[in-house]
Coordinates of C-alpha atoms in Angstrom, one line a residue:
M76 CA 79.1 80.8 101.1
V77 CA 78.3 82.5 97.8
A78 CA 75.4 81.3 95.8
T79 CA 76.2 79.9 92.4
A80 CA 74.3 79.8 89.1
S81 CA 75.2 79.4 85.5
Y82 CA 76.0 82.6 83.6
Q83 CA 76.1 82.7 79.8
G84 CA 76.8 86.4 79.2
P85 CA 80.0 88.3 78.4
A86 CA 82.9 87.4 80.7
I87 CA 83.6 91.0 81.5
L88 CA 80.1 91.4 83.0
A89 CA 80.4 88.2 85.1
G90 CA 81.4 90.2 88.2
G91 CA 81.7 93.7 89.3
Y92 CA 85.5 93.5 89.8
R93 CA 86.1 92.5 86.2
I94 CA 84.5 95.6 84.5
F95 CA 85.0 98.2 87.2
F96 CA 88.6 97.4 88.0
F97 CA 89.4 97.4 84.3
L98 CA 87.6 100.7 83.8
A99 CA 89.2 102.2 86.9
A100 CA 92.7 101.4 85.6
L101 CA 91.9 102.7 82.2
W102 CA 90.4 105.9 83.5
A103 CA 93.4 106.5 85.8
F104 CA 95.7 106.2 82.8
V105 CA 93.6 108.4 80.5
S106 CA 92.9 111.1 83.1
L107 CA 96.4 111.3 84.5
T108 CA 97.9 111.4 81.0
L109 CA 95.6 114.3 80.0
W110 CA 96.3 116.2 83.3
V111 CA 100.1 115.8 83.0
S112 CA 99.9 116.9 79.4
Y113 CA 98.2 120.1 80.4
L114 CA 100.7 120.8 83.1
A115 CA 103.5 120.2 80.8
G116 CA 102.0 122.4 78.1
L117 CA 101.9 119.5 75.6
T118 CA 98.4 120.2 74.4
A119 CA 97.3 123.2 72.4
Q120 CA 93.7 123.2 73.6
E121 CA 92.6 125.5 76.4
A122 CA 90.7 123.8 79.2
N123 CA 87.5 125.5 80.1
V124 CA 87.7 124.2 83.7
D125 CA 90.1 124.4 86.6
V126 CA 92.4 121.5 85.6
L127 CA 93.6 120.9 89.1
L128 CA 90.1 120.6 90.4
W129 CA 89.2 118.5 87.4
H130 CA 92.1 116.1 88.3
G131 CA 90.9 115.8 91.9
H132 CA 87.3 115.1 91.0
A133 CA 88.2 112.7 88.2
L134 CA 90.3 110.6 90.5
I135 CA 88.3 110.7 93.7
Y136 CA 84.8 110.3 92.2
G137 CA 85.6 108.7 88.9
Y138 CA 88.5 106.4 89.6
S139 CA 87.7 105.7 93.2
G140 CA 84.0 105.4 92.5
A141 CA 84.8 102.5 90.1
V142 CA 87.1 100.9 92.6
V143 CA 84.6 101.1 95.4
A144 CA 81.9 99.7 93.2
G145 CA 84.1 96.8 92.0
F146 CA 85.1 96.0 95.6
A147 CA 81.6 96.2 96.9
L148 CA 80.0 94.1 94.2
T149 CA 82.7 91.4 94.8
A150 CA 82.6 91.5 98.6
I151 CA 78.8 91.7 99.2
P152 CA 78.0 88.2 97.7
N153 CA 80.6 86.8 100.2
W154 CA 78.9 88.7 103.0
T155 CA 75.3 87.7 102.1
G156 CA 75.6 84.4 100.2
R157 CA 73.5 85.9 97.4
L158 CA 74.3 85.7 93.7
P159 CA 76.7 88.5 92.5
V160 CA 75.3 91.4 90.4
R161 CA 76.2 90.6 86.8
G162 CA 75.0 90.7 83.2
W163 CA 72.5 93.5 82.2
L164 CA 72.0 94.8 85.7
L165 CA 75.8 95.3 86.0
F166 CA 75.9 96.9 82.5
A167 CA 73.1 99.3 83.6
L168 CA 75.3 100.4 86.5
V169 CA 78.4 100.8 84.3
L170 CA 76.7 102.8 81.6
P171 CA 76.1 106.1 83.6
W172 CA 79.7 105.9 84.9
L173 CA 80.9 105.8 81.3
V174 CA 78.6 108.7 80.3
A175 CA 80.0 110.7 83.2
R176 CA 83.6 110.0 82.3
F177 CA 83.0 110.9 78.6
A178 CA 81.4 114.2 79.6
E179 CA 84.4 114.7 82.0
L180 CA 86.7 114.4 79.0
L181 CA 84.7 116.9 77.0
S182 CA 84.9 119.4 79.8
L183 CA 88.6 119.7 79.2
Y184 CA 87.8 121.2 75.8
D185 CA 85.1 123.5 74.4
A186 CA 82.4 120.9 74.4
A187 CA 81.5 120.8 78.0
I188 CA 78.1 119.4 78.9
P189 CA 78.1 119.8 82.7
E190 CA 74.5 118.6 83.2
L191 CA 75.3 115.4 81.4
R192 CA 78.4 114.9 83.5
V193 CA 76.6 115.4 86.8
A194 CA 73.5 113.4 85.7
G195 CA 75.7 110.4 84.7
E196 CA 77.8 110.5 87.9
M197 CA 74.9 110.9 90.3
L198 CA 72.8 108.2 88.5
F199 CA 75.8 105.8 88.9
F200 CA 76.0 106.6 92.6
L201 CA 72.3 106.2 93.1
L202 CA 72.2 102.9 91.4
F203 CA 75.3 101.6 93.2
V204 CA 74.1 102.6 96.7
G205 CA 70.6 101.2 95.9
I206 CA 72.0 97.9 94.7
A207 CA 74.4 97.6 97.6
A208 CA 71.6 98.4 100.1
R209 CA 69.2 95.9 98.5
E210 CA 71.8 93.1 98.6
V211 CA 72.8 93.6 102.2
I212 CA 69.2 94.0 103.4
A213 CA 67.9 91.0 101.3
G214 CA 70.7 88.9 102.7
K215 CA 70.0 90.2 106.3
N216 CA 73.6 91.0 106.7
W217 CA 73.0 93.7 109.3
R218 CA 76.7 93.6 110.4
N219 CA 77.8 95.3 107.2
I220 CA 75.0 97.8 106.8
K221 CA 77.4 100.4 108.2
I222 CA 79.5 99.9 105.1
V223 CA 76.5 100.8 102.9
V224 CA 76.3 104.0 105.0
F225 CA 79.8 104.8 103.9
F226 CA 78.8 104.3 100.3
A227 CA 75.8 106.6 100.8
A228 CA 78.1 109.2 102.4
F229 CA 80.4 109.0 99.3
M230 CA 77.4 109.6 97.1
V231 CA 76.4 112.7 99.1
M232 CA 79.9 114.1 98.9
A233 CA 79.9 113.5 95.1
L234 CA 76.6 115.4 94.9
L235 CA 78.0 118.4 96.9
S236 CA 81.1 118.4 94.8
N237 CA 79.0 118.5 91.6
L238 CA 76.7 121.2 92.8
D239 CA 79.7 123.2 93.7
R240 CA 81.1 122.7 90.1
L241 CA 77.7 123.7 88.7
E242 CA 77.9 126.8 91.0
V243 CA 74.5 125.9 92.5
I244 CA 76.2 126.0 95.9
T245 CA 79.6 127.4 97.0
L246 CA 81.8 125.2 99.1
P247 CA 84.5 126.8 101.2
F248 CA 86.9 124.0 100.1
S249 CA 87.5 121.8 97.1
G250 CA 84.7 119.2 96.7
W251 CA 87.2 116.4 96.1
M252 CA 88.4 116.8 99.7
L253 CA 85.1 115.4 101.0
G254 CA 85.3 112.3 98.9
L255 CA 89.0 111.8 99.8
A256 CA 88.0 111.9 103.5
V257 CA 85.3 109.2 103.0
I258 CA 87.7 107.0 101.0
L259 CA 90.4 107.2 103.6
T260 CA 88.0 106.4 106.4
L261 CA 86.6 103.5 104.4
I262 CA 90.1 102.2 103.8
S263 CA 90.9 102.5 107.5
V264 CA 87.7 100.6 108.5
I265 CA 87.8 97.9 105.8
G266 CA 91.5 97.6 105.8
G267 CA 91.5 97.0 109.5
R268 CA 89.2 94.0 108.9
I269 CA 90.5 92.3 105.8
I270 CA 94.2 92.8 106.0
P271 CA 94.8 91.2 109.4
A272 CA 92.2 88.5 108.6
F273 CA 93.8 87.5 105.3
T274 CA 97.2 87.7 106.8
G275 CA 96.2 85.6 109.8
N276 CA 94.7 83.0 107.6
W277 CA 97.8 82.7 105.5
M278 CA 100.1 82.6 108.6
R279 CA 98.0 79.8 110.2
Q280 CA 98.5 77.8 107.0
Q281 CA 102.3 78.4 107.3
R282 CA 102.2 77.8 111.1
L283 CA 103.7 81.2 111.8
E284 CA 103.2 83.0 115.1
P285 CA 102.4 85.4 116.6
L286 CA 99.4 86.2 114.5
P287 CA 98.3 89.7 113.5
V288 CA 96.4 91.7 116.1
M289 CA 92.8 91.9 115.1
F290 CA 90.6 95.1 115.4
N291 CA 90.5 96.4 118.9
K292 CA 90.4 99.7 120.8
F293 CA 93.7 100.9 119.3
D294 CA 92.2 100.6 115.9
A295 CA 89.1 102.5 116.9
L296 CA 91.4 105.3 118.3
T297 CA 93.4 105.4 115.1
I298 CA 90.2 105.8 113.0
L299 CA 89.0 108.6 115.3
V300 CA 92.3 110.5 115.1
T301 CA 92.2 109.9 111.3
I302 CA 88.7 111.5 111.1
G303 CA 89.9 114.4 113.2
A304 CA 92.9 115.1 111.0
L305 CA 90.8 114.9 107.9
V306 CA 88.2 117.4 109.3
S307 CA 91.1 119.7 110.2
F308 CA 92.5 119.4 106.7
I309 CA 89.1 120.1 105.0
G310 CA 88.2 122.9 107.3
A311 CA 91.6 124.6 106.9
W312 CA 92.0 125.0 110.6
S313 CA 95.3 126.1 112.2
V314 CA 98.2 124.7 110.3
V315 CA 99.6 123.5 113.6
V316 CA 96.4 121.6 114.4
T317 CA 96.4 120.0 110.9
G318 CA 100.1 119.2 111.0
V319 CA 100.1 117.7 114.5
S320 CA 96.9 115.7 114.0
A321 CA 98.2 114.4 110.6
T322 CA 101.5 113.4 112.2
I323 CA 99.7 111.5 115.0
A324 CA 97.4 109.8 112.5
G325 CA 100.4 108.8 110.4
V326 CA 102.3 107.3 113.4
L327 CA 99.2 105.4 114.6
H328 CA 98.6 103.9 111.1
L329 CA 102.3 102.9 111.0
V330 CA 101.9 101.1 114.4
R331 CA 98.7 99.6 113.2
L332 CA 100.3 98.3 110.1
A333 CA 103.2 96.8 112.2
R334 CA 100.7 95.0 114.4
W335 CA 99.5 93.1 111.3
R336 CA 103.0 91.6 110.8
G337 CA 103.2 92.0 107.0
W338 CA 106.9 91.5 106.9
K339 CA 106.2 87.8 107.5
T340 CA 104.2 87.4 104.3
G341 CA 107.0 87.7 101.7
K342 CA 106.2 84.2 100.3
S343 CA 102.7 85.4 99.4
P344 CA 102.8 88.5 97.2
I345 CA 99.0 88.6 97.1
V346 CA 99.0 89.1 100.9
T347 CA 102.1 91.3 101.0
V348 CA 100.6 93.8 98.5
L349 CA 97.8 94.5 101.0
H350 CA 100.3 95.8 103.5
V351 CA 102.3 97.7 100.9
S352 CA 99.0 99.3 99.7
Y353 CA 98.0 100.3 103.2
L354 CA 101.4 101.8 103.8
W355 CA 100.4 104.7 101.6
V356 CA 97.9 105.8 104.3
P357 CA 100.6 106.8 106.8
I358 CA 102.8 108.1 103.9
G359 CA 99.9 110.3 102.9
F360 CA 99.4 111.7 106.4
G361 CA 103.1 112.3 106.6
L362 CA 103.1 114.3 103.4
L363 CA 100.1 116.3 104.7
A364 CA 101.9 117.0 107.9
L365 CA 105.0 118.3 106.0
A366 CA 102.9 120.4 103.7
S367 CA 101.0 121.9 106.7
F368 CA 104.4 122.9 108.3
G369 CA 105.4 124.5 105.0
V370 CA 108.1 121.9 104.1
G371 CA 108.7 121.7 100.4
E372 CA 107.1 125.1 99.5
A373 CA 108.8 127.0 96.8
D374 CA 110.6 130.1 98.0

């Protein structure tokens, strides 16, 4: 049960999902619009950064960072029973994210402030991981401490990516790949918990059977294969290894999705959309497998 208390501040700061999901959607629209405009030659300005890398970082650490924060700040009170983070503390977390995104926009033009961009982004991640850890530990919710470890790993990947962009270190791959791997693993872990659970609860109300298969050894195997495929992708191993492992991962995720029986939830769009969203995981691995085998390459 979530603790309750009166809140008199701005509605948009009443919960993490309100402000961060809104900002994530706004940033996705702005960043994608600017990126496509550059690709289409619709803007006269010359970007002083690699626009493709800019796009990857903006979506993985900017957009996904906001989505992860919004999800975590909404889920953690349900896990711990503590009051949600809101008001001025929430604003203090939002502010460095906004600073980082503003500096990210400037980097597309001749007004780049890379230090401000990195400082804002890393302060956001530090505050977010610190708040998440504090809430889980204070609530003695040890079962979900591993999720905080994922958040911390995401922060480390953001740091490495930013150091690479500042040319402090040189990564042998694009920094956004690291964040993508963490996000996909997080989706695989959390999706494997909440999608069959929410689906099962709805199906019980509707007296539908058989119920979704809950997390078991098959799910653990799927996550291990997923991690292996992502490591192969990031490390640029043999195209055959990457292609085969991505194919296997995609098939396993499809089977996993089928075990959750989403096709029975058509009367509940809010449940159905969870299955539709997760479908993009096997689709993504399928596209990676095709790309690894050279399908779709220009002659």
